[in-house]
Short mmCIF file of C-alpha atoms in Angstrom, two decimals:
data_model
loop_
_atom_site.label_atom_id
_atom_site.label_comp_id
_atom_site.label_asym_id
_atom_site.label_seq_id
_atom_site.Cartn_x
_atom_site.Cartn_y
_atom_site.Cartn_z
CA MET K 48 36.97 16.40 -1.94
CA VAL K 49 40.21 15.66 -3.81
CA ALA K 50 41.76 14.16 -0.67
CA ALA K 51 38.73 11.88 -0.19
CA LEU K 52 38.89 10.64 -3.79
CA PHE K 53 42.65 10.11 -3.65
CA SER K 54 42.43 8.23 -0.36
CA ARG K 55 39.66 6.02 -1.70
CA ILE K 56 41.70 5.05 -4.77
CA LEU K 57 44.88 4.43 -2.78
CA ILE K 58 43.08 2.32 -0.17
CA LEU K 59 41.45 0.28 -2.95
CA VAL K 60 44.76 -0.46 -4.59
CA CYS K 61 47.00 -0.89 -1.54
CA GLY K 62 44.50 -2.13 0.98
CA ILE K 63 42.40 -4.54 -1.14
CA LEU K 64 43.88 -5.45 -4.52
CA TYR K 65 47.48 -6.03 -3.38
CA PRO K 66 46.50 -8.12 -0.30
CA ALA K 67 44.07 -10.12 -2.45
CA TYR K 68 46.82 -11.03 -4.91
CA SER K 69 49.21 -11.85 -2.08
CA SER K 70 46.56 -14.13 -0.56
CA PHE K 71 46.28 -15.90 -3.89
CA LYS K 72 50.03 -16.48 -3.88
CA ALA K 73 49.83 -17.87 -0.34
CA VAL K 74 47.08 -20.31 -1.32
CA LYS K 75 49.05 -21.39 -4.37
CA SER K 76 52.29 -21.94 -2.45
CA LYS K 77 50.47 -23.63 0.48
CA SER K 78 52.70 -21.79 2.93
CA HIS K 79 51.38 -21.89 6.50
CA ARG K 80 53.30 -18.74 7.38
CA ASP K 81 51.73 -16.74 4.51
CA TYR K 82 48.31 -18.14 5.41
CA THR K 83 48.60 -16.84 8.95
CA LYS K 84 50.00 -13.49 7.88
CA TRP K 85 47.20 -12.64 5.41
CA MET K 86 44.45 -14.06 7.59
CA MET K 87 45.54 -11.70 10.34
CA TYR K 88 45.57 -8.83 7.82
CA TRP K 89 42.02 -9.51 6.57
CA ILE K 90 40.68 -9.66 10.12
CA VAL K 91 42.26 -6.30 10.96
CA PHE K 92 41.15 -4.76 7.63
CA ALA K 93 37.55 -5.92 8.18
CA LEU K 94 37.47 -4.16 11.54
CA PHE K 95 39.02 -1.09 9.88
CA GLN K 96 36.27 -1.06 7.23
CA ALA K 97 33.56 -1.28 9.90
CA THR K 98 35.13 1.57 11.87
CA GLU K 99 35.66 3.63 8.70
CA THR K 100 31.93 3.66 8.01
CA LEU K 101 31.33 5.52 11.28
CA THR K 102 34.36 7.80 11.16
CA ASP K 103 33.59 8.94 7.60
CA THR K 104 30.14 10.00 8.79
CA PHE K 105 31.03 11.86 11.97
CA ILE K 106 34.70 12.99 11.99
CA SER K 107 35.63 13.29 8.31
CA TRP K 108 35.69 17.09 8.75
CA LEU K 109 38.82 16.87 10.91
CA PRO K 110 42.02 18.20 9.29
CA LEU K 111 44.30 15.56 7.72
CA TYR K 112 41.63 12.88 8.24
CA TYR K 113 42.05 11.24 4.82
CA GLU K 114 45.86 11.52 4.95
CA LEU K 115 45.85 9.68 8.27
CA LYS K 116 43.68 6.94 6.76
CA ILE K 117 46.16 6.42 3.94
CA LEU K 118 49.07 6.21 6.33
CA PHE K 119 47.20 3.72 8.54
CA VAL K 120 46.42 1.38 5.61
CA LEU K 121 50.03 1.53 4.41
CA TRP K 122 51.19 0.74 7.95
CA LEU K 123 48.91 -2.33 7.98
CA VAL K 124 49.89 -3.78 4.60
CA LEU K 125 53.58 -3.02 4.10
CA PRO K 126 55.92 -5.94 4.87
CA ILE K 127 58.38 -3.58 6.53
CA THR K 128 55.99 -2.34 9.21
CA GLN K 129 53.67 -5.40 9.45
CA GLY K 130 51.13 -3.30 11.31
CA SER K 131 48.30 -5.80 10.87
CA LYS K 132 50.35 -8.53 12.56
CA GLN K 133 51.24 -6.33 15.52
CA LEU K 134 47.70 -4.97 15.92
CA TYR K 135 46.20 -8.44 15.77
CA ARG K 136 48.55 -9.99 18.33
CA LEU K 137 48.47 -7.09 20.78
CA ILE K 138 44.79 -6.11 20.75
CA ILE K 139 42.42 -8.14 18.59
CA HIS K 140 43.48 -11.69 19.43
CA PRO K 141 43.42 -11.25 23.25
CA PHE K 142 40.03 -9.51 23.06
CA LEU K 143 38.49 -12.25 20.90
CA VAL K 144 39.87 -14.99 23.15
CA ARG K 145 38.34 -13.42 26.26
CA HIS K 146 34.90 -12.94 24.67
CA GLU K 147 34.82 -15.91 22.33
CA GLU K 148 32.14 -17.86 24.21
CA LYS K 149 29.83 -14.86 24.52
CA ILE K 150 30.29 -14.03 20.86
CA ASP K 151 29.46 -17.64 19.90
CA GLN K 152 26.31 -17.55 22.05
CA TYR K 153 25.24 -14.26 20.53
CA LEU K 154 25.83 -15.60 17.04
CA ALA K 155 23.90 -18.81 17.73
CA GLN K 156 21.01 -16.90 19.30
CA ALA K 157 21.01 -14.41 16.44
CA GLY K 158 20.98 -17.30 13.96
CA LYS K 159 17.97 -18.93 15.64
CA GLN K 160 16.06 -15.67 15.91
CA GLY K 161 16.92 -14.84 12.33
CA LEU K 162 15.68 -18.23 11.16
CA GLN K 163 12.45 -17.83 13.12
CA ALA K 164 12.00 -14.34 11.74
CA VAL K 165 12.55 -15.63 8.20
CA ARG K 166 10.00 -18.42 8.72
CA ARG K 167 7.46 -16.02 10.23
CA LEU K 168 7.92 -13.52 7.43
CA SER K 169 7.66 -16.32 4.89
CA ARG K 170 4.36 -17.51 6.37
CA GLU K 171 2.99 -13.99 6.53
CA GLY K 172 4.11 -13.35 2.99
CA ILE K 173 2.47 -16.54 1.74
CA ASN K 174 -0.77 -15.79 3.60
CA LYS K 175 -0.82 -12.24 2.33
CA ALA K 176 -0.14 -13.37 -1.22
CA ALA K 177 -2.92 -15.98 -1.00
CA SER K 178 -5.40 -13.46 0.40
CA THR K 179 -4.42 -10.98 -2.31
CA VAL K 180 -4.97 -13.59 -5.02
CA VAL K 181 -8.36 -14.59 -3.59
CA SER K 182 -9.54 -11.00 -3.20
CA SER K 183 -8.36 -10.18 -6.71
CA ALA K 184 -10.23 -13.18 -8.09
CA MET K 185 -13.41 -12.17 -6.24
CA ARG K 186 -13.14 -8.59 -7.48
CA GLY K 187 -12.58 -9.84 -11.00
CA GLN K 188 -15.62 -12.12 -10.79
CA ALA K 189 -17.73 -9.26 -9.46
CA VAL K 190 -16.60 -7.02 -12.32
CA ILE K 191 -17.40 -9.71 -14.89
CA THR K 192 -20.85 -10.31 -13.37
CA GLU K 193 -21.60 -6.60 -13.31
CA THR K 194 -20.53 -6.27 -16.93
CA ILE K 195 -22.77 -9.17 -17.99
CA LEU K 196 -25.78 -7.76 -16.10
CA ARG K 197 -25.19 -4.32 -17.59
CA ALA K 198 -25.03 -5.82 -21.07
CA GLN K 199 -28.29 -7.70 -20.44
CA ASP K 200 -29.97 -4.51 -19.21
CA ASN K 201 -28.83 -2.64 -22.30
CA GLN K 202 -30.13 -5.46 -24.51
CA ASP K 203 -33.51 -5.43 -22.71
CA GLN K 204 -33.76 -1.66 -23.11
CA THR K 205 -32.94 -1.99 -26.79
CA ASP K 206 -35.58 -4.70 -27.27
CA SER K 207 -38.19 -2.65 -25.39
CA SER K 208 -37.47 0.41 -27.50
CA ALA K 209 -37.74 -1.66 -30.67
CA ARG K 210 -41.09 -3.17 -29.60
CA ALA K 211 -42.47 0.23 -28.65
CA HIS K 212 -41.38 1.71 -31.97
CA ARG K 213 -42.93 -1.22 -33.87
CA ALA K 214 -46.23 -0.87 -31.96
CA SER K 215 -46.43 2.87 -32.61
CA THR K 216 -45.74 2.28 -36.30
CA ASP K 217 -48.52 -0.33 -36.51
CA MET K 218 -50.98 1.98 -34.75
CA ASP K 219 -50.17 4.84 -37.11
CA SER K 220 -50.61 2.69 -40.23
CA GLU K 221 -53.86 0.90 -39.13
CA PRO K 222 -56.34 3.77 -39.85
CA PHE K 223 -54.95 4.20 -43.34
CA GLU K 224 -55.38 0.48 -44.03
CA ILE K 225 -59.02 0.58 -42.83
CA ILE K 226 -59.77 3.58 -45.05
CA GLU K 227 -58.19 1.85 -48.03
CA GLU K 228 -60.29 -1.29 -47.39
CA GLU K 229 -63.48 0.77 -47.18
CA ILE K 230 -62.66 2.60 -50.40
CA GLU K 231 -61.99 -0.70 -52.18
CA SER K 232 -65.26 -2.19 -50.87
CA SER K 233 -67.30 0.82 -51.93
CA GLY K 234 -65.70 0.72 -55.37
CA ASP K 235 -66.63 -2.95 -55.80
CA THR K 236 -70.33 -2.47 -54.97
CA GLY K 237 -70.73 0.73 -57.00
CA GLN K 238 -73.40 2.01 -54.62
CA SER K 239 -73.54 4.87 -52.21
CA ASN K 240 -75.61 5.20 -49.13
CA PRO K 241 -78.62 7.34 -50.11
CA GLU K 242 -80.36 9.41 -47.55
CA VAL K 243 -83.77 8.18 -46.48
CA HIS K 244 -86.58 10.77 -46.57
CA PRO K 245 -89.76 10.30 -44.67
CA GLY K 246 -91.91 11.08 -47.75
CA ALA K 247 -90.49 8.22 -49.66
CA ILE K 248 -92.70 5.74 -47.76
CA GLY K 249 -95.90 7.31 -49.00
CA ASN K 250 -94.79 7.10 -52.60
CA GLY K 251 -94.18 3.41 -52.21
CA THR K 252 -90.46 3.59 -52.80
CA GLU K 253 -87.82 2.78 -50.19
CA SER K 254 -84.15 3.48 -50.50
CA ARG K 255 -82.00 0.58 -49.40
CA PRO K 256 -78.80 1.53 -47.56
CA ASP K 257 -75.48 0.13 -48.61
CA PRO K 258 -75.04 -3.44 -47.32
CA ILE K 259 -71.66 -2.51 -45.94
CA ALA K 260 -72.97 0.36 -43.86
CA PRO K 261 -73.86 -0.44 -40.24
CA GLN K 262 -77.47 -1.29 -39.64
CA GLU K 263 -79.53 1.36 -37.97
CA SER K 264 -83.06 1.42 -36.72
CA ILE K 265 -85.07 4.04 -38.67
CA TYR K 266 -88.65 4.96 -37.72
CA TYR K 267 -91.06 5.95 -40.49
CA PRO K 268 -94.54 7.54 -40.02
CA THR K 269 -97.63 5.46 -41.08
CA ASP K 270 -100.85 6.56 -42.77
CA ASP K 271 -103.13 5.60 -39.92
CA SER K 272 -104.83 8.26 -37.87
CA GLU K 273 -103.48 7.10 -34.58
CA GLY K 274 -100.07 8.57 -35.32
CA LEU K 275 -98.19 5.34 -34.85
CA TYR K 276 -94.86 4.72 -36.36
CA ARG K 277 -93.75 1.67 -38.11
CA ARG K 278 -90.22 0.36 -37.48
CA ALA K 279 -88.31 -0.64 -40.55
CA TYR K 280 -84.99 -2.41 -40.68
CA ASP K 281 -82.44 -2.14 -43.29
CA SER K 282 -81.88 -5.34 -45.11
#
């Protein structure tokens, strides 16, 4: 763990920061020789970084692995050894020259396929976003409509309950109002409804019922021998 941390720090300083500053000096001095030297170094270091990603995953358990990495980076960057220059001229440059056309074709094909993939994904993303917006709007409209209908139903139920309560209250109070009216009417006339006796006809006196009382048909016996009855009406 200590060796890995130490190698990472040393590679950062010697393999990246120092070459970066030296490249700046080459650009400032406009020296063709320095340009070529540091361009070769960055090409070799890029390939080293790509290879390091795999080796750190699979063979980092080997003894002296991180020490060998440090030595390799120092061999590449030091002006005494000039390992990057030698490695580039002996291996990398001849390989790239032999496969340059194939690499260019692969890159061009990959660029076209990548552009097509980006366009396709963009169209799919736009269509999906549009469908999501439309479906969300429809769901929102449905929720609003349902809320309005529910509110109307609650209002109708409230109105129905109020009308039913008002009707029951009116029905309960109506008999008391009728009784009060009858009591007031009877108090104004000062008369009561006397009972009518059959013997009152023979004495020549008739009891008149209260004008307010409902008219009834009362049958009184007559004095004739045939046993007929005379029908009298209350006036």
